[in-house]
């Protein structure tokens, strides 16, 4: 019986370890109480879902968004090297970045039926705890939009 209790306590303690951020994104955000956001396309700044998503992430992390200017290739390089935590934009399903970054669930879809563009967040690959935080916030925002 004692062994079962010890095993159960050990397993519960291990749950906090996963998912992991090998580069420590979530830990850094918690310590600094800020995260960096950039827009791949400045026109999406006007989209209500972008503001709502960022506010939801701020609420969940108790951190403040720090907006960074930039565009295209440079933003994804900064995302990859950890200078930026989140890039938000409209991306196609055939985005060349799909293998290099983790995309969150779409907040909305525009474009044509043949070439849809999805408004979504991109995060650094492998930072699973951070990715999970953004994905959960994105799903909450997407659900709110569907309920309206």
PDB file of N, CA and C in Angstrom, residues 62-134:
ATOM      1  N   UNK A  62      -0.391  35.487 -17.265  1.00  0.00           N
ATOM      2  CA  UNK A  62      -0.168  36.625 -16.366  1.00  0.00           C
ATOM      3  C   UNK A  62       1.048  37.436 -16.799  1.00  0.00           C
ATOM      4  N   UNK A  63       1.229  37.500 -18.113  1.00  0.00           N
ATOM      5  CA  UNK A  63       2.348  38.233 -18.706  1.00  0.00           C
ATOM      6  C   UNK A  63       1.791  39.235 -19.715  1.00  0.00           C
ATOM      7  N   UNK A  64       2.572  40.235 -20.035  1.00  0.00           N
ATOM      8  CA  UNK A  64       2.154  41.300 -20.944  1.00  0.00           C
ATOM      9  C   UNK A  64       2.828  41.109 -22.306  1.00  0.00           C
ATOM     10  N   UNK A  65       2.062  41.291 -23.357  1.00  0.00           N
ATOM     11  CA  UNK A  65       2.600  41.191 -24.715  1.00  0.00           C
ATOM     12  C   UNK A  65       3.462  42.405 -25.031  1.00  0.00           C
ATOM     13  N   UNK A  66       4.610  42.143 -25.599  1.00  0.00           N
ATOM     14  CA  UNK A  66       5.498  43.191 -26.101  1.00  0.00           C
ATOM     15  C   UNK A  66       5.518  43.050 -27.621  1.00  0.00           C
ATOM     16  N   UNK A  67       4.998  44.046 -28.308  1.00  0.00           N
ATOM     17  CA  UNK A  67       4.877  43.975 -29.768  1.00  0.00           C
ATOM     18  C   UNK A  67       6.195  44.343 -30.425  1.00  0.00           C
ATOM     19  N   UNK A  68       6.576  43.590 -31.435  1.00  0.00           N
ATOM     20  CA  UNK A  68       7.807  43.831 -32.193  1.00  0.00           C
ATOM     21  C   UNK A  68       7.457  44.062 -33.656  1.00  0.00           C
ATOM     22  N   UNK A  69       8.128  45.034 -34.271  1.00  0.00           N
ATOM     23  CA  UNK A  69       7.927  45.218 -35.716  1.00  0.00           C
ATOM     24  C   UNK A  69       8.729  44.164 -36.482  1.00  0.00           C
ATOM     25  N   UNK A  70       8.415  44.025 -37.737  1.00  0.00           N
ATOM     26  CA  UNK A  70       9.166  43.101 -38.579  1.00  0.00           C
ATOM     27  C   UNK A  70       8.295  42.588 -39.701  1.00  0.00           C
ATOM     28  N   UNK A  71       8.893  41.726 -40.524  1.00  0.00           N
ATOM     29  CA  UNK A  71       8.143  41.158 -41.637  1.00  0.00           C
ATOM     30  C   UNK A  71       8.777  39.857 -42.095  1.00  0.00           C
ATOM     31  N   UNK A  72       7.937  38.996 -42.624  1.00  0.00           N
ATOM     32  CA  UNK A  72       8.324  37.777 -43.316  1.00  0.00           C
ATOM     33  C   UNK A  72       9.437  36.936 -42.737  1.00  0.00           C
ATOM     34  N   UNK A  73      10.430  36.686 -43.578  1.00  0.00           N
ATOM     35  CA  UNK A  73      11.541  35.792 -43.263  1.00  0.00           C
ATOM     36  C   UNK A  73      12.226  36.137 -41.940  1.00  0.00           C
ATOM     37  N   UNK A  74      12.429  37.402 -41.702  1.00  0.00           N
ATOM     38  CA  UNK A  74      13.136  37.838 -40.490  1.00  0.00           C
ATOM     39  C   UNK A  74      12.376  37.403 -39.249  1.00  0.00           C
ATOM     40  N   UNK A  75      11.069  37.537 -39.269  1.00  0.00           N
ATOM     41  CA  UNK A  75      10.262  37.143 -38.106  1.00  0.00           C
ATOM     42  C   UNK A  75      10.400  35.660 -37.803  1.00  0.00           C
ATOM     43  N   UNK A  76      10.386  34.846 -38.829  1.00  0.00           N
ATOM     44  CA  UNK A  76      10.489  33.405 -38.596  1.00  0.00           C
ATOM     45  C   UNK A  76      11.882  33.004 -38.134  1.00  0.00           C
ATOM     46  N   UNK A  77      12.886  33.727 -38.579  1.00  0.00           N
ATOM     47  CA  UNK A  77      14.237  33.474 -38.059  1.00  0.00           C
ATOM     48  C   UNK A  77      14.307  33.856 -36.587  1.00  0.00           C
ATOM     49  N   UNK A  78      13.703  34.997 -36.224  1.00  0.00           N
ATOM     50  CA  UNK A  78      13.678  35.423 -34.823  1.00  0.00           C
ATOM     51  C   UNK A  78      12.841  34.472 -33.976  1.00  0.00           C
ATOM     52  N   UNK A  79      11.779  33.921 -34.541  1.00  0.00           N
ATOM     53  CA  UNK A  79      10.982  32.918 -33.839  1.00  0.00           C
ATOM     54  C   UNK A  79      11.831  31.677 -33.586  1.00  0.00           C
ATOM     55  N   UNK A  80      12.559  31.253 -34.592  1.00  0.00           N
ATOM     56  CA  UNK A  80      13.404  30.069 -34.478  1.00  0.00           C
ATOM     57  C   UNK A  80      14.515  30.243 -33.451  1.00  0.00           C
ATOM     58  N   UNK A  81      15.090  31.445 -33.374  1.00  0.00           N
ATOM     59  CA  UNK A  81      16.185  31.643 -32.412  1.00  0.00           C
ATOM     60  C   UNK A  81      15.700  32.114 -31.037  1.00  0.00           C
ATOM     61  N   UNK A  82      14.370  32.240 -30.861  1.00  0.00           N
ATOM     62  CA  UNK A  82      13.813  32.569 -29.552  1.00  0.00           C
ATOM     63  C   UNK A  82      13.757  34.046 -29.227  1.00  0.00           C
ATOM     64  N   UNK A  83      14.032  34.897 -30.190  1.00  0.00           N
ATOM     65  CA  UNK A  83      13.951  36.349 -29.976  1.00  0.00           C
ATOM     66  C   UNK A  83      12.505  36.800 -29.917  1.00  0.00           C
ATOM     67  N   UNK A  84      11.642  36.112 -30.647  1.00  0.00           N
ATOM     68  CA  UNK A  84      10.206  36.376 -30.666  1.00  0.00           C
ATOM     69  C   UNK A  84       9.505  35.098 -30.214  1.00  0.00           C
ATOM     70  N   UNK A  85       8.432  35.243 -29.448  1.00  0.00           N
ATOM     71  CA  UNK A  85       7.703  34.083 -28.938  1.00  0.00           C
ATOM     72  C   UNK A  85       6.508  33.689 -29.796  1.00  0.00           C
ATOM     73  N   UNK A  86       5.966  34.641 -30.534  1.00  0.00           N
ATOM     74  CA  UNK A  86       4.725  34.399 -31.260  1.00  0.00           C
ATOM     75  C   UNK A  86       4.703  35.254 -32.515  1.00  0.00           C
ATOM     76  N   UNK A  87       4.358  34.645 -33.645  1.00  0.00           N
ATOM     77  CA  UNK A  87       4.147  35.384 -34.887  1.00  0.00           C
ATOM     78  C   UNK A  87       2.721  35.079 -35.315  1.00  0.00           C
ATOM     79  N   UNK A  88       1.955  36.133 -35.559  1.00  0.00           N
ATOM     80  CA  UNK A  88       0.553  35.966 -35.951  1.00  0.00           C
ATOM     81  C   UNK A  88       0.387  36.479 -37.370  1.00  0.00           C
ATOM     82  N   UNK A  89      -0.324  35.715 -38.179  1.00  0.00           N
ATOM     83  CA  UNK A  89      -0.550  36.136 -39.558  1.00  0.00           C
ATOM     84  C   UNK A  89      -1.546  35.243 -40.252  1.00  0.00           C
ATOM     85  N   UNK A  90      -1.724  35.514 -41.532  1.00  0.00           N
ATOM     86  CA  UNK A  90      -2.575  34.665 -42.374  1.00  0.00           C
ATOM     87  C   UNK A  90      -1.636  33.771 -43.176  1.00  0.00           C
ATOM     88  N   UNK A  91      -1.842  32.480 -43.049  1.00  0.00           N
ATOM     89  CA  UNK A  91      -0.956  31.511 -43.677  1.00  0.00           C
ATOM     90  C   UNK A  91      -1.763  30.522 -44.500  1.00  0.00           C
ATOM     91  N   UNK A  92      -1.183  30.073 -45.599  1.00  0.00           N
ATOM     92  CA  UNK A  92      -1.834  29.051 -46.419  1.00  0.00           C
ATOM     93  C   UNK A  92      -1.451  27.678 -45.881  1.00  0.00           C
ATOM     94  N   UNK A  93      -2.215  26.682 -46.278  1.00  0.00           N
ATOM     95  CA  UNK A  93      -1.926  25.306 -45.851  1.00  0.00           C
ATOM     96  C   UNK A  93      -0.577  24.854 -46.396  1.00  0.00           C
ATOM     97  N   UNK A  94      -0.147  25.419 -47.499  1.00  0.00           N
ATOM     98  CA  UNK A  94       1.141  25.055 -48.109  1.00  0.00           C
ATOM     99  C   UNK A  94       2.268  25.988 -47.665  1.00  0.00           C
ATOM    100  N   UNK A  95       2.124  26.623 -46.536  1.00  0.00           N
ATOM    101  CA  UNK A  95       3.157  27.541 -46.053  1.00  0.00           C
ATOM    102  C   UNK A  95       4.506  26.834 -45.985  1.00  0.00           C
ATOM    103  N   UNK A  96       5.545  27.457 -46.504  1.00  0.00           N
ATOM    104  CA  UNK A  96       6.872  26.844 -46.432  1.00  0.00           C
ATOM    105  C   UNK A  96       7.383  26.731 -44.994  1.00  0.00           C
ATOM    106  N   UNK A  97       6.723  27.389 -44.071  1.00  0.00           N
ATOM    107  CA  UNK A  97       7.145  27.365 -42.667  1.00  0.00           C
ATOM    108  C   UNK A  97       6.516  26.220 -41.887  1.00  0.00           C
ATOM    109  N   UNK A  98       5.602  25.489 -42.505  1.00  0.00           N
ATOM    110  CA  UNK A  98       4.848  24.455 -41.796  1.00  0.00           C
ATOM    111  C   UNK A  98       5.734  23.408 -41.125  1.00  0.00           C
ATOM    112  N   UNK A  99       6.903  23.149 -41.656  1.00  0.00           N
ATOM    113  CA  UNK A  99       7.800  22.157 -41.057  1.00  0.00           C
ATOM    114  C   UNK A  99       8.749  22.781 -40.036  1.00  0.00           C
ATOM    115  N   UNK A 100       8.860  24.102 -40.054  1.00  0.00           N
ATOM    116  CA  UNK A 100       9.841  24.783 -39.206  1.00  0.00           C
ATOM    117  C   UNK A 100       9.253  25.408 -37.949  1.00  0.00           C
ATOM    118  N   UNK A 101       7.948  25.617 -37.928  1.00  0.00           N
ATOM    119  CA  UNK A 101       7.291  26.228 -36.773  1.00  0.00           C
ATOM    120  C   UNK A 101       6.070  25.395 -36.399  1.00  0.00           C
ATOM    121  N   UNK A 102       5.522  25.669 -35.244  1.00  0.00           N
ATOM    122  CA  UNK A 102       4.274  25.037 -34.816  1.00  0.00           C
ATOM    123  C   UNK A 102       3.157  26.057 -35.008  1.00  0.00           C
ATOM    124  N   UNK A 103       2.196  25.728 -35.839  1.00  0.00           N
ATOM    125  CA  UNK A 103       1.053  26.605 -36.045  1.00  0.00           C
ATOM    126  C   UNK A 103      -0.059  26.226 -35.083  1.00  0.00           C
ATOM    127  N   UNK A 104      -0.700  27.242 -34.515  1.00  0.00           N
ATOM    128  CA  UNK A 104      -1.863  27.014 -33.668  1.00  0.00           C
ATOM    129  C   UNK A 104      -3.096  26.803 -34.522  1.00  0.00           C
ATOM    130  N   UNK A 105      -4.201  26.464 -33.896  1.00  0.00           N
ATOM    131  CA  UNK A 105      -5.460  26.298 -34.628  1.00  0.00           C
ATOM    132  C   UNK A 105      -5.879  27.625 -35.270  1.00  0.00           C
ATOM    133  N   UNK A 106      -6.556  27.556 -36.414  1.00  0.00           N
ATOM    134  CA  UNK A 106      -6.979  28.791 -37.078  1.00  0.00           C
ATOM    135  C   UNK A 106      -8.020  29.550 -36.263  1.00  0.00           C
ATOM    136  N   UNK A 107      -7.878  30.870 -36.282  1.00  0.00           N
ATOM    137  CA  UNK A 107      -8.848  31.751 -35.633  1.00  0.00           C
ATOM    138  C   UNK A 107      -9.962  32.116 -36.609  1.00  0.00           C
ATOM    139  N   UNK A 108      -9.584  32.218 -37.893  1.00  0.00           N
ATOM    140  CA  UNK A 108     -10.553  32.499 -38.949  1.00  0.00           C
ATOM    141  C   UNK A 108      -9.920  32.114 -40.278  1.00  0.00           C
ATOM    142  N   UNK A 109     -10.775  32.026 -41.302  1.00  0.00           N
ATOM    143  CA  UNK A 109     -10.291  31.674 -42.642  1.00  0.00           C
ATOM    144  C   UNK A 109     -10.828  32.691 -43.630  1.00  0.00           C
ATOM    145  N   UNK A 110      -9.945  33.162 -44.499  1.00  0.00           N
ATOM    146  CA  UNK A 110     -10.323  34.092 -45.567  1.00  0.00           C
ATOM    147  C   UNK A 110      -9.733  33.548 -46.871  1.00  0.00           C
ATOM    148  N   UNK A 111      -9.751  34.364 -47.897  1.00  0.00           N
ATOM    149  CA  UNK A 111      -9.222  33.932 -49.184  1.00  0.00           C
ATOM    150  C   UNK A 111     -10.286  33.215 -49.978  1.00  0.00           C
ATOM    151  N   UNK A 112      -9.836  32.458 -50.963  1.00  0.00           N
ATOM    152  CA  UNK A 112     -10.761  31.733 -51.822  1.00  0.00           C
ATOM    153  C   UNK A 112     -10.864  30.276 -51.381  1.00  0.00           C
ATOM    154  N   UNK A 113     -11.843  29.584 -51.969  1.00  0.00           N
ATOM    155  CA  UNK A 113     -12.005  28.167 -51.653  1.00  0.00           C
ATOM    156  C   UNK A 113     -10.763  27.387 -52.100  1.00  0.00           C
ATOM    157  N   UNK A 114     -10.179  27.792 -53.207  1.00  0.00           N
ATOM    158  CA  UNK A 114      -8.989  27.108 -53.726  1.00  0.00           C
ATOM    159  C   UNK A 114      -7.725  27.464 -52.954  1.00  0.00           C
ATOM    160  N   UNK A 115      -7.651  28.684 -52.455  1.00  0.00           N
ATOM    161  CA  UNK A 115      -6.467  29.138 -51.719  1.00  0.00           C
ATOM    162  C   UNK A 115      -6.908  29.824 -50.427  1.00  0.00           C
ATOM    163  N   UNK A 116      -7.355  29.035 -49.450  1.00  0.00           N
ATOM    164  CA  UNK A 116      -7.765  29.646 -48.177  1.00  0.00           C
ATOM    165  C   UNK A 116      -6.553  30.112 -47.373  1.00  0.00           C
ATOM    166  N   UNK A 117      -6.743  31.210 -46.673  1.00  0.00           N
ATOM    167  CA  UNK A 117      -5.718  31.725 -45.778  1.00  0.00           C
ATOM    168  C   UNK A 117      -6.260  31.655 -44.359  1.00  0.00           C
ATOM    169  N   UNK A 118      -5.490  31.075 -43.476  1.00  0.00           N
ATOM    170  CA  UNK A 118      -5.932  30.922 -42.092  1.00  0.00           C
ATOM    171  C   UNK A 118      -5.174  31.894 -41.195  1.00  0.00           C
ATOM    172  N   UNK A 119      -5.942  32.646 -40.413  1.00  0.00           N
ATOM    173  CA  UNK A 119      -5.363  33.525 -39.410  1.00  0.00           C
ATOM    174  C   UNK A 119      -5.004  32.655 -38.209  1.00  0.00           C
ATOM    175  N   UNK A 120      -3.710  32.604 -37.890  1.00  0.00           N
ATOM    176  CA  UNK A 120      -3.273  31.757 -36.778  1.00  0.00           C
ATOM    177  C   UNK A 120      -1.918  32.207 -36.267  1.00  0.00           C
ATOM    178  N   UNK A 121      -1.565  31.660 -35.115  1.00  0.00           N
ATOM    179  CA  UNK A 121      -0.297  31.980 -34.468  1.00  0.00           C
ATOM    180  C   UNK A 121       0.733  30.907 -34.795  1.00  0.00           C
ATOM    181  N   UNK A 122       1.970  31.333 -34.900  1.00  0.00           N
ATOM    182  CA  UNK A 122       3.094  30.415 -35.092  1.00  0.00           C
ATOM    183  C   UNK A 122       4.002  30.534 -33.876  1.00  0.00           C
ATOM    184  N   UNK A 123       4.471  29.376 -33.399  1.00  0.00           N
ATOM    185  CA  UNK A 123       5.359  29.335 -32.242  1.00  0.00           C
ATOM    186  C   UNK A 123       6.621  28.554 -32.606  1.00  0.00           C
ATOM    187  N   UNK A 124       7.621  28.708 -31.781  1.00  0.00           N
ATOM    188  CA  UNK A 124       8.880  27.993 -31.970  1.00  0.00           C
ATOM    189  C   UNK A 124       8.654  26.491 -31.788  1.00  0.00           C
ATOM    190  N   UNK A 125       9.096  25.705 -32.743  1.00  0.00           N
ATOM    191  CA  UNK A 125       8.974  24.249 -32.667  1.00  0.00           C
ATOM    192  C   UNK A 125       9.639  23.704 -31.411  1.00  0.00           C
ATOM    193  N   UNK A 126       9.007  22.723 -30.794  1.00  0.00           N
ATOM    194  CA  UNK A 126       9.593  22.038 -29.643  1.00  0.00           C
ATOM    195  C   UNK A 126       9.272  22.637 -28.294  1.00  0.00           C
ATOM    196  N   UNK A 127       8.793  23.865 -28.259  1.00  0.00           N
ATOM    197  CA  UNK A 127       8.453  24.514 -26.989  1.00  0.00           C
ATOM    198  C   UNK A 127       7.027  24.121 -26.624  1.00  0.00           C
ATOM    199  N   UNK A 128       6.867  22.855 -26.273  1.00  0.00           N
ATOM    200  CA  UNK A 128       5.545  22.236 -26.165  1.00  0.00           C
ATOM    201  C   UNK A 128       4.630  22.840 -25.113  1.00  0.00           C
ATOM    202  N   UNK A 129       5.151  23.258 -23.993  1.00  0.00           N
ATOM    203  CA  UNK A 129       4.291  23.875 -22.979  1.00  0.00           C
ATOM    204  C   UNK A 129       3.750  25.208 -23.498  1.00  0.00           C
ATOM    205  N   UNK A 130       4.611  25.999 -24.107  1.00  0.00           N
ATOM    206  CA  UNK A 130       4.205  27.280 -24.685  1.00  0.00           C
ATOM    207  C   UNK A 130       3.217  27.036 -25.833  1.00  0.00           C
ATOM    208  N   UNK A 131       3.507  26.074 -26.691  1.00  0.00           N
ATOM    209  CA  UNK A 131       2.621  25.748 -27.798  1.00  0.00           C
ATOM    210  C   UNK A 131       1.239  25.361 -27.265  1.00  0.00           C
ATOM    211  N   UNK A 132       1.208  24.556 -26.230  1.00  0.00           N
ATOM    212  CA  UNK A 132      -0.056  24.139 -25.645  1.00  0.00           C
ATOM    213  C   UNK A 132      -0.846  25.333 -25.092  1.00  0.00           C
ATOM    214  N   UNK A 133      -0.156  26.268 -24.463  1.00  0.00           N
ATOM    215  CA  UNK A 133      -0.813  27.464 -23.928  1.00  0.00           C
ATOM    216  C   UNK A 133      -1.468  28.253 -25.055  1.00  0.00           C
ATOM    217  N   UNK A 134      -0.731  28.478 -26.141  1.00  0.00           N
ATOM    218  CA  UNK A 134      -1.249  29.252 -27.270  1.00  0.00           C
ATOM    219  C   UNK A 134      -2.365  28.488 -27.974  1.00  0.00           C
TER     220      UNK A 134
END
